[in-house]
Amino acid sequence: MIYNFSAGPAMLPASVLKKAQNELLDWQGLGISVMEISHRDPIYIQMTEEAEQDLRDLMAIPDNYSVLFMHGGGRAQFSSVPQNIAGPNATVDYLNTGVWSDIAIIEARKYVAEVNEVAKVVETPEGKAIPPINAWALSKNAAYLHYCPNETVDGIALHEVPEVGVPLVADMSSVILSEPIDVTKFGIIYAGAQKNIGPSGLSVVIIRNDLLETQQNRVCTVMNYKVQAEQHSMYNTPNTFAWYLAAEVFKWVKAQGGLPAMAELNAAKSSLLYECVDNSKFYRNTIAAQNRSRMNIPFQLVDSNLDNLFLQQAKAEGLLSLKGHRFVGGMRASMYNAMPLEGAHALVDFMTRFEKAHR
Ligand SMILES: *Cc1c(COP(=O)(O)O)cnc(C)c1O
């Protein structure tokens, strides 16, 4: 059995891949693949409409929000957001919780007058933590507040939604569909697809319709929210295959019991691993309990000389991609929706045996 702990592109549900394999040469009885027909064909458009409806059902997205399927993954949104809804004279607020926030801030600086960092991660006796909202240095007239609820590289998460009186923009690339959320608290939710939705390159954008009207700038047309909303994300040719796979993943999540079922599974998997790390003097995790991610769990071997052996033996047992991000080192286990509970059990079982053999 192979369990793939890759942070992204990440594991997809096996049943989705099998269905795609079956349909590869003959989609919907057409005798050709989904990649080989026009995106304007009614049969393709019907698939995209079902995909949107399934996502709306899963996340309870209200009618006053548009759902866009765009190009360029997560990072394209780092520039799309400030260009579309702020502009050259605006001030915008960013919470800095780690690597992805940092990159989003650098990108936003190109398009607005001022990017104000409201707070960043601090060291506390309990570990790295996000300062409480009442300690954030919010600006008076921000066009929006941007944050990353789950920092994929750092394994740091903000589990409360900050309500600050300006449109809230969230990079949910590594946490979308992992638990129920209240979409009405957000102005824009966006996500690169390759963690919990499907293949890389696709991004899903959920935007409150009034924000489509804020545009004051010249925005590259494929990245223009208003144009893409009006054109049902088909201003130009979309990534038709990625959209099809995303549609299949949405159906899979629905069949699993939707987001409440995903939340339960993700809580169970992450608790298993954190318990293993916390009950050991051999492994450690340096994030304060209240800010621990349930998706991406970094951990270090106290003796880093054993890192390579750990990775080698894990791989030999079918536990793949546990090496931490090159920025932080150590290990990282990413366990998105597609990772079954058995995967977390297999990892913890291996870690326990490895510790016994080497402590
Ligand atoms: C993976 C990731 C991105 C980057 O996505 P790309 O599709 O590579 O641009 C951005 N933000 C977060 C939080 C991510 O996890």
Short mmCIF file of C-alpha atoms and ligand atoms in Angstrom, two decimals:
data_model
loop_
_atom_site.label_atom_id
_atom_site.label_comp_id
_atom_site.label_asym_id
_atom_site.label_seq_id
_atom_site.Cartn_x
_atom_site.Cartn_y
_atom_site.Cartn_z
CA MET A 1 0.00 0.00 0.00
CA ILE A 2 1.31 3.45 -0.92
CA TYR A 3 0.44 6.53 1.15
CA ASN A 4 1.46 9.80 -0.43
CA PHE A 5 2.03 12.65 2.05
CA SER A 6 2.98 15.20 -0.62
CA ALA A 7 2.10 18.81 0.20
CA GLY A 8 1.03 19.50 -3.36
CA PRO A 9 0.40 18.47 -6.01
CA ALA A 10 -1.06 15.96 -3.62
CA MET A 11 -2.85 12.65 -3.42
CA LEU A 12 -6.20 12.39 -5.22
CA PRO A 13 -8.96 9.90 -4.35
CA ALA A 14 -8.16 6.57 -6.05
CA SER A 15 -11.77 6.14 -7.22
CA VAL A 16 -11.62 9.50 -9.03
CA LEU A 17 -8.40 8.51 -10.81
CA LYS A 18 -9.89 5.14 -11.78
CA LYS A 19 -13.00 6.82 -13.20
CA ALA A 20 -10.83 9.24 -15.18
CA GLN A 21 -8.80 6.31 -16.45
CA ASN A 22 -11.95 4.49 -17.58
CA GLU A 23 -13.27 7.57 -19.31
CA LEU A 24 -10.04 8.68 -20.89
CA LEU A 25 -10.77 7.44 -24.41
CA ASP A 26 -14.53 7.73 -24.26
CA TRP A 27 -16.18 10.46 -22.21
CA GLN A 28 -19.98 10.35 -21.95
CA GLY A 29 -20.24 7.98 -24.93
CA LEU A 30 -18.66 10.49 -27.31
CA GLY A 31 -15.87 8.13 -28.30
CA ILE A 32 -13.29 10.83 -27.52
CA SER A 33 -11.81 12.22 -24.32
CA VAL A 34 -12.98 15.22 -22.34
CA MET A 35 -9.74 16.95 -23.42
CA GLU A 36 -10.69 16.78 -27.07
CA ILE A 37 -14.01 18.58 -27.26
CA SER A 38 -14.86 22.25 -27.28
CA HIS A 39 -15.33 23.93 -23.92
CA ARG A 40 -18.40 25.51 -25.55
CA ASP A 41 -19.98 22.13 -26.29
CA PRO A 42 -23.26 21.84 -24.33
CA ILE A 43 -22.13 18.54 -22.83
CA TYR A 44 -18.98 20.18 -21.45
CA ILE A 45 -20.88 23.22 -20.22
CA GLN A 46 -23.30 20.94 -18.41
CA MET A 47 -20.36 19.32 -16.62
CA THR A 48 -19.04 22.74 -15.51
CA GLU A 49 -22.49 23.78 -14.29
CA GLU A 50 -22.74 20.61 -12.21
CA ALA A 51 -19.25 21.23 -10.85
CA GLU A 52 -20.22 24.73 -9.75
CA GLN A 53 -23.47 23.50 -8.21
CA ASP A 54 -21.69 20.70 -6.34
CA LEU A 55 -19.17 23.18 -4.93
CA ARG A 56 -21.99 25.55 -3.97
CA ASP A 57 -23.79 22.68 -2.20
CA LEU A 58 -20.65 21.50 -0.41
CA MET A 59 -19.65 24.94 0.89
CA ALA A 60 -23.18 26.43 1.14
CA ILE A 61 -22.12 29.30 -1.14
CA PRO A 62 -24.92 31.92 -1.24
CA ASP A 63 -26.37 33.28 -4.50
CA ASN A 64 -24.68 36.65 -4.09
CA TYR A 65 -21.28 35.02 -4.65
CA SER A 66 -19.75 34.05 -7.99
CA VAL A 67 -17.67 30.92 -8.41
CA LEU A 68 -14.80 31.22 -10.89
CA PHE A 69 -12.47 28.56 -12.28
CA MET A 70 -9.35 30.48 -13.26
CA HIS A 71 -5.79 29.98 -14.46
CA GLY A 72 -2.45 30.19 -12.71
CA GLY A 73 -2.95 28.30 -9.46
CA GLY A 74 -2.67 29.97 -6.08
CA ARG A 75 0.03 32.47 -6.92
CA ALA A 76 -1.82 34.10 -9.81
CA GLN A 77 -4.33 35.23 -7.19
CA PHE A 78 -1.58 36.99 -5.21
CA SER A 79 -1.57 39.60 -7.99
CA SER A 80 -5.18 39.20 -9.15
CA VAL A 81 -6.62 40.21 -5.78
CA PRO A 82 -4.86 43.59 -5.38
CA GLN A 83 -5.25 44.41 -9.07
CA ASN A 84 -8.94 43.62 -9.18
CA ILE A 85 -10.26 44.96 -5.90
CA ALA A 86 -7.71 47.53 -4.66
CA GLY A 87 -5.62 49.41 -7.21
CA PRO A 88 -2.64 51.80 -7.23
CA ASN A 89 -3.94 54.25 -4.62
CA ALA A 90 -5.16 51.72 -2.09
CA THR A 91 -3.93 50.59 1.30
CA VAL A 92 -4.38 46.90 2.02
CA ASP A 93 -3.89 44.87 5.20
CA TYR A 94 -2.08 41.52 5.28
CA LEU A 95 -1.65 39.10 8.16
CA ASN A 96 1.74 37.41 7.87
CA THR A 97 1.58 33.84 9.12
CA GLY A 98 4.40 32.31 7.09
CA VAL A 99 5.91 31.53 3.72
CA TRP A 100 2.78 31.94 1.59
CA SER A 101 1.70 35.15 3.31
CA ASP A 102 5.19 36.53 2.72
CA ILE A 103 5.00 35.83 -1.00
CA ALA A 104 1.49 37.27 -1.24
CA ILE A 105 2.70 40.48 0.45
CA ILE A 106 5.67 40.89 -1.91
CA GLU A 107 3.34 40.47 -4.87
CA ALA A 108 0.69 42.89 -3.56
CA ARG A 109 3.33 45.63 -3.10
CA LYS A 110 3.61 45.87 -6.89
CA TYR A 111 0.00 46.94 -7.31
CA VAL A 112 -1.08 49.10 -4.37
CA ALA A 113 0.16 52.21 -2.55
CA GLU A 114 0.68 50.49 0.79
CA VAL A 115 0.70 46.96 2.12
CA ASN A 116 0.35 47.06 5.88
CA GLU A 117 1.44 43.93 7.74
CA VAL A 118 -1.01 43.75 10.63
CA ALA A 119 0.85 41.06 12.59
CA LYS A 120 3.26 38.21 12.18
CA VAL A 121 3.96 34.90 13.87
CA VAL A 122 5.70 35.21 17.26
CA GLU A 123 7.68 32.81 19.44
CA THR A 124 5.90 32.02 22.72
CA PRO A 125 6.79 29.56 25.51
CA GLU A 126 4.19 27.20 23.96
CA GLY A 127 5.72 27.49 20.48
CA LYS A 128 5.13 29.61 17.39
CA ALA A 129 1.80 31.40 17.53
CA ILE A 130 -0.36 33.93 15.70
CA PRO A 131 -1.00 37.01 17.88
CA PRO A 132 -4.65 37.50 18.94
CA ILE A 133 -6.80 39.67 16.67
CA ASN A 134 -7.02 42.50 19.21
CA ALA A 135 -3.23 42.90 18.92
CA TRP A 136 -3.27 43.39 15.14
CA ALA A 137 -2.27 46.82 13.75
CA LEU A 138 -5.20 47.25 11.34
CA SER A 139 -5.14 50.30 9.10
CA LYS A 140 -8.06 52.70 9.08
CA ASN A 141 -9.01 52.50 5.44
CA ALA A 142 -7.84 49.17 4.06
CA ALA A 143 -9.48 47.94 0.85
CA TYR A 144 -9.34 44.43 2.32
CA LEU A 145 -7.61 42.17 4.83
CA HIS A 146 -5.75 39.21 3.33
CA TYR A 147 -4.74 36.13 5.27
CA CYS A 148 -3.80 32.50 4.78
CA PRO A 149 -5.86 30.34 7.17
CA ASN A 150 -3.52 27.39 6.69
CA GLU A 151 0.17 27.95 6.01
CA THR A 152 1.14 24.86 4.06
CA VAL A 153 4.91 25.11 4.57
CA ASP A 154 4.93 26.15 8.23
CA GLY A 155 2.00 24.03 9.41
CA ILE A 156 0.45 27.08 11.11
CA ALA A 157 -3.29 27.67 11.02
CA LEU A 158 -5.72 30.31 12.19
CA HIS A 159 -8.80 28.40 13.26
CA GLU A 160 -11.02 31.46 13.89
CA VAL A 161 -12.24 33.71 11.08
CA PRO A 162 -11.10 37.28 11.81
CA GLU A 163 -13.95 39.73 11.39
CA VAL A 164 -12.51 43.22 10.99
CA GLY A 165 -15.10 45.26 9.09
CA VAL A 166 -13.39 45.23 5.66
CA PRO A 167 -13.69 42.54 2.98
CA LEU A 168 -11.81 39.46 4.10
CA VAL A 169 -9.68 37.71 1.45
CA ALA A 170 -8.47 34.19 2.24
CA ASP A 171 -5.89 32.03 0.50
CA MET A 172 -7.42 28.62 1.23
CA SER A 173 -5.20 26.66 -1.16
CA SER A 174 -4.36 24.01 1.42
CA VAL A 175 -7.52 23.99 3.53
CA ILE A 176 -10.51 24.46 1.20
CA LEU A 177 -13.11 21.65 1.49
CA SER A 178 -11.41 20.26 4.61
CA GLU A 179 -14.11 21.52 7.02
CA PRO A 180 -17.34 23.55 6.89
CA ILE A 181 -16.86 27.33 6.87
CA ASP A 182 -19.23 30.30 6.81
CA VAL A 183 -18.66 31.73 3.33
CA THR A 184 -20.67 34.87 4.18
CA LYS A 185 -17.79 36.07 6.39
CA PHE A 186 -15.51 36.35 3.34
CA GLY A 187 -15.21 38.75 0.43
CA ILE A 188 -12.98 36.43 -1.59
CA ILE A 189 -11.90 32.85 -1.02
CA TYR A 190 -9.36 31.47 -3.44
CA ALA A 191 -7.42 28.25 -3.77
CA GLY A 192 -4.91 26.64 -6.07
CA ALA A 193 -6.49 23.28 -6.87
CA GLN A 194 -3.59 20.88 -6.38
CA LYS A 195 -4.05 20.20 -2.66
CA ASN A 196 -7.70 19.41 -2.05
CA ILE A 197 -9.44 19.85 -5.41
CA GLY A 198 -7.55 18.40 -8.38
CA PRO A 199 -4.63 19.10 -10.69
CA SER A 200 -2.31 22.11 -10.45
CA GLY A 201 -2.71 25.22 -12.58
CA LEU A 202 -6.41 25.62 -11.84
CA SER A 203 -7.60 28.08 -9.22
CA VAL A 204 -11.04 28.32 -7.71
CA VAL A 205 -12.20 31.82 -6.74
CA ILE A 206 -15.35 32.49 -4.72
CA ILE A 207 -16.13 36.19 -4.75
CA ARG A 208 -18.96 38.30 -3.30
CA ASN A 209 -20.63 39.98 -6.25
CA ASP A 210 -20.33 43.56 -5.01
CA LEU A 211 -16.53 43.16 -5.18
CA LEU A 212 -16.80 42.57 -8.93
CA GLU A 213 -17.74 46.24 -9.19
CA THR A 214 -14.76 47.67 -7.31
CA GLN A 215 -12.44 47.56 -10.23
CA GLN A 216 -10.54 50.75 -10.99
CA ASN A 217 -7.51 49.37 -12.79
CA ARG A 218 -6.37 47.85 -15.95
CA VAL A 219 -6.29 44.13 -15.20
CA CYS A 220 -4.98 41.41 -17.50
CA THR A 221 -8.23 40.07 -18.98
CA VAL A 222 -7.76 36.40 -18.12
CA MET A 223 -7.26 37.51 -14.51
CA ASN A 224 -10.19 39.91 -14.50
CA TYR A 225 -12.83 38.70 -12.04
CA LYS A 226 -15.66 40.68 -13.60
CA VAL A 227 -14.95 39.42 -17.12
CA GLN A 228 -14.55 35.84 -15.94
CA ALA A 229 -17.78 36.04 -13.92
CA GLU A 230 -19.69 37.39 -16.92
CA GLN A 231 -18.20 34.74 -19.21
CA HIS A 232 -18.69 31.79 -16.80
CA SER A 233 -14.89 31.38 -16.55
CA MET A 234 -14.65 30.88 -20.30
CA TYR A 235 -13.25 34.19 -21.49
CA ASN A 236 -10.48 32.06 -22.94
CA THR A 237 -10.10 28.29 -23.11
CA PRO A 238 -10.09 26.94 -19.58
CA ASN A 239 -8.00 23.99 -18.45
CA THR A 240 -10.77 21.62 -19.42
CA PHE A 241 -9.22 18.45 -18.01
CA ALA A 242 -8.42 20.00 -14.62
CA TRP A 243 -11.97 21.33 -14.39
CA TYR A 244 -13.35 17.85 -15.16
CA LEU A 245 -11.18 16.26 -12.45
CA ALA A 246 -12.23 18.94 -9.97
CA ALA A 247 -15.85 18.14 -10.79
CA GLU A 248 -15.19 14.47 -10.01
CA VAL A 249 -13.49 15.35 -6.73
CA PHE A 250 -16.50 17.47 -5.69
CA LYS A 251 -18.78 14.47 -6.36
CA TRP A 252 -16.43 12.28 -4.34
CA VAL A 253 -16.47 14.68 -1.37
CA LYS A 254 -20.28 14.76 -1.52
CA ALA A 255 -20.42 10.95 -1.52
CA GLN A 256 -18.14 10.84 1.54
CA GLY A 257 -20.69 12.90 3.48
CA GLY A 258 -19.56 16.41 2.55
CA LEU A 259 -17.48 18.79 4.65
CA PRO A 260 -18.66 17.62 8.10
CA ALA A 261 -17.37 14.14 7.25
CA MET A 262 -14.10 15.60 5.92
CA ALA A 263 -13.65 17.66 9.10
CA GLU A 264 -14.13 14.59 11.27
CA LEU A 265 -11.65 12.55 9.21
CA ASN A 266 -9.07 15.35 9.16
CA ALA A 267 -9.34 15.90 12.92
CA ALA A 268 -8.87 12.17 13.54
CA LYS A 269 -5.79 11.89 11.27
CA SER A 270 -4.05 14.99 12.61
CA SER A 271 -4.75 14.10 16.27
CA LEU A 272 -3.15 10.71 15.78
CA LEU A 273 0.04 12.27 14.45
CA TYR A 274 0.25 15.13 16.97
CA GLU A 275 -0.28 12.65 19.82
CA CYS A 276 2.55 10.51 18.50
CA VAL A 277 4.86 13.54 18.32
CA ASP A 278 3.80 14.98 21.68
CA ASN A 279 4.21 11.67 23.51
CA SER A 280 7.76 11.31 22.28
CA LYS A 281 11.09 12.91 23.14
CA PHE A 282 12.41 11.69 19.80
CA TYR A 283 10.12 13.86 17.59
CA ARG A 284 8.97 17.44 18.08
CA ASN A 285 6.62 20.02 16.62
CA THR A 286 7.24 23.69 17.41
CA ILE A 287 3.78 25.19 16.79
CA ALA A 288 1.56 26.33 19.69
CA ALA A 289 -1.42 23.99 20.10
CA GLN A 290 -4.07 26.55 19.10
CA ASN A 291 -2.33 27.28 15.77
CA ARG A 292 -1.55 23.74 14.66
CA SER A 293 -2.61 22.83 11.14
CA ARG A 294 -4.82 19.79 10.55
CA MET A 295 -3.63 19.52 6.95
CA ASN A 296 0.15 19.94 7.01
CA ILE A 297 2.00 18.65 10.03
CA PRO A 298 5.69 19.47 10.22
CA PHE A 299 7.77 17.53 12.70
CA GLN A 300 11.46 17.20 13.36
CA LEU A 301 13.61 14.34 14.56
CA VAL A 302 15.48 15.69 17.58
CA ASP A 303 18.58 14.02 16.14
CA SER A 304 18.55 15.33 12.57
CA ASN A 305 21.40 12.94 11.66
CA LEU A 306 18.68 10.31 11.40
CA ASP A 307 16.63 12.30 8.85
CA ASN A 308 17.87 10.48 5.77
CA LEU A 309 17.48 7.05 7.30
CA PHE A 310 13.95 7.96 8.42
CA LEU A 311 13.01 9.06 4.90
CA GLN A 312 14.61 5.99 3.30
CA GLN A 313 12.87 3.51 5.56
CA ALA A 314 9.54 5.33 5.33
CA LYS A 315 9.74 5.21 1.56
CA ALA A 316 10.55 1.50 1.63
CA GLU A 317 7.27 1.01 3.53
CA GLY A 318 5.31 3.02 0.97
CA LEU A 319 5.15 6.24 3.02
CA LEU A 320 6.09 8.86 0.43
CA SER A 321 7.03 12.54 0.35
CA LEU A 322 7.62 13.12 4.05
CA LYS A 323 10.59 15.44 3.59
CA GLY A 324 9.89 18.94 4.94
CA HIS A 325 9.84 22.00 2.69
CA ARG A 326 13.30 23.19 1.68
CA PHE A 327 12.74 26.41 3.68
CA VAL A 328 12.17 24.65 7.01
CA GLY A 329 13.80 21.19 6.82
CA GLY A 330 12.80 18.21 8.96
CA MET A 331 9.67 16.29 8.04
CA ARG A 332 6.18 17.23 6.98
CA ALA A 333 3.14 15.02 6.61
CA SER A 334 0.39 16.54 4.49
CA MET A 335 -2.93 14.78 4.94
CA TYR A 336 -5.62 16.31 2.78
CA ASN A 337 -9.11 14.89 2.25
CA ALA A 338 -7.93 12.04 0.01
CA MET A 339 -5.63 10.59 2.72
CA PRO A 340 -7.54 7.81 4.46
CA LEU A 341 -7.34 7.26 8.22
CA GLU A 342 -5.27 4.12 7.52
CA GLY A 343 -2.54 6.35 6.09
CA ALA A 344 -2.19 8.24 9.37
CA HIS A 345 -2.17 4.93 11.28
CA ALA A 346 0.53 3.55 9.00
CA LEU A 347 2.71 6.65 9.50
CA VAL A 348 2.31 6.65 13.29
CA ASP A 349 3.03 2.94 13.41
CA PHE A 350 6.24 3.45 11.41
CA MET A 351 7.30 6.42 13.54
CA THR A 352 6.79 4.44 16.75
CA ARG A 353 8.89 1.54 15.47
CA PHE A 354 11.60 3.88 14.14
CA GLU A 355 11.81 5.62 17.51
CA LYS A 356 12.12 2.31 19.40
CA ALA A 357 14.93 1.20 17.09
CA HIS A 358 16.93 4.42 17.37
CA ARG A 359 16.32 6.13 20.68
C1 LIG B 1 0.45 25.73 -2.75
C2 LIG B 1 0.05 27.06 -2.26
C3 LIG B 1 0.10 28.21 -3.08
C4 LIG B 1 0.73 28.20 -4.46
O1 LIG B 1 0.02 27.61 -5.40
P1 LIG B 1 0.56 27.58 -6.94
O2 LIG B 1 -0.57 26.88 -7.59
O3 LIG B 1 1.84 26.85 -6.95
O4 LIG B 1 0.69 28.98 -7.39
C5 LIG B 1 -0.36 29.39 -2.57
N1 LIG B 1 -0.84 29.48 -1.32
C6 LIG B 1 -0.89 28.40 -0.50
C7 LIG B 1 -1.42 28.55 0.88
C8 LIG B 1 -0.45 27.16 -0.94
O5 LIG B 1 -0.50 26.10 -0.13
#
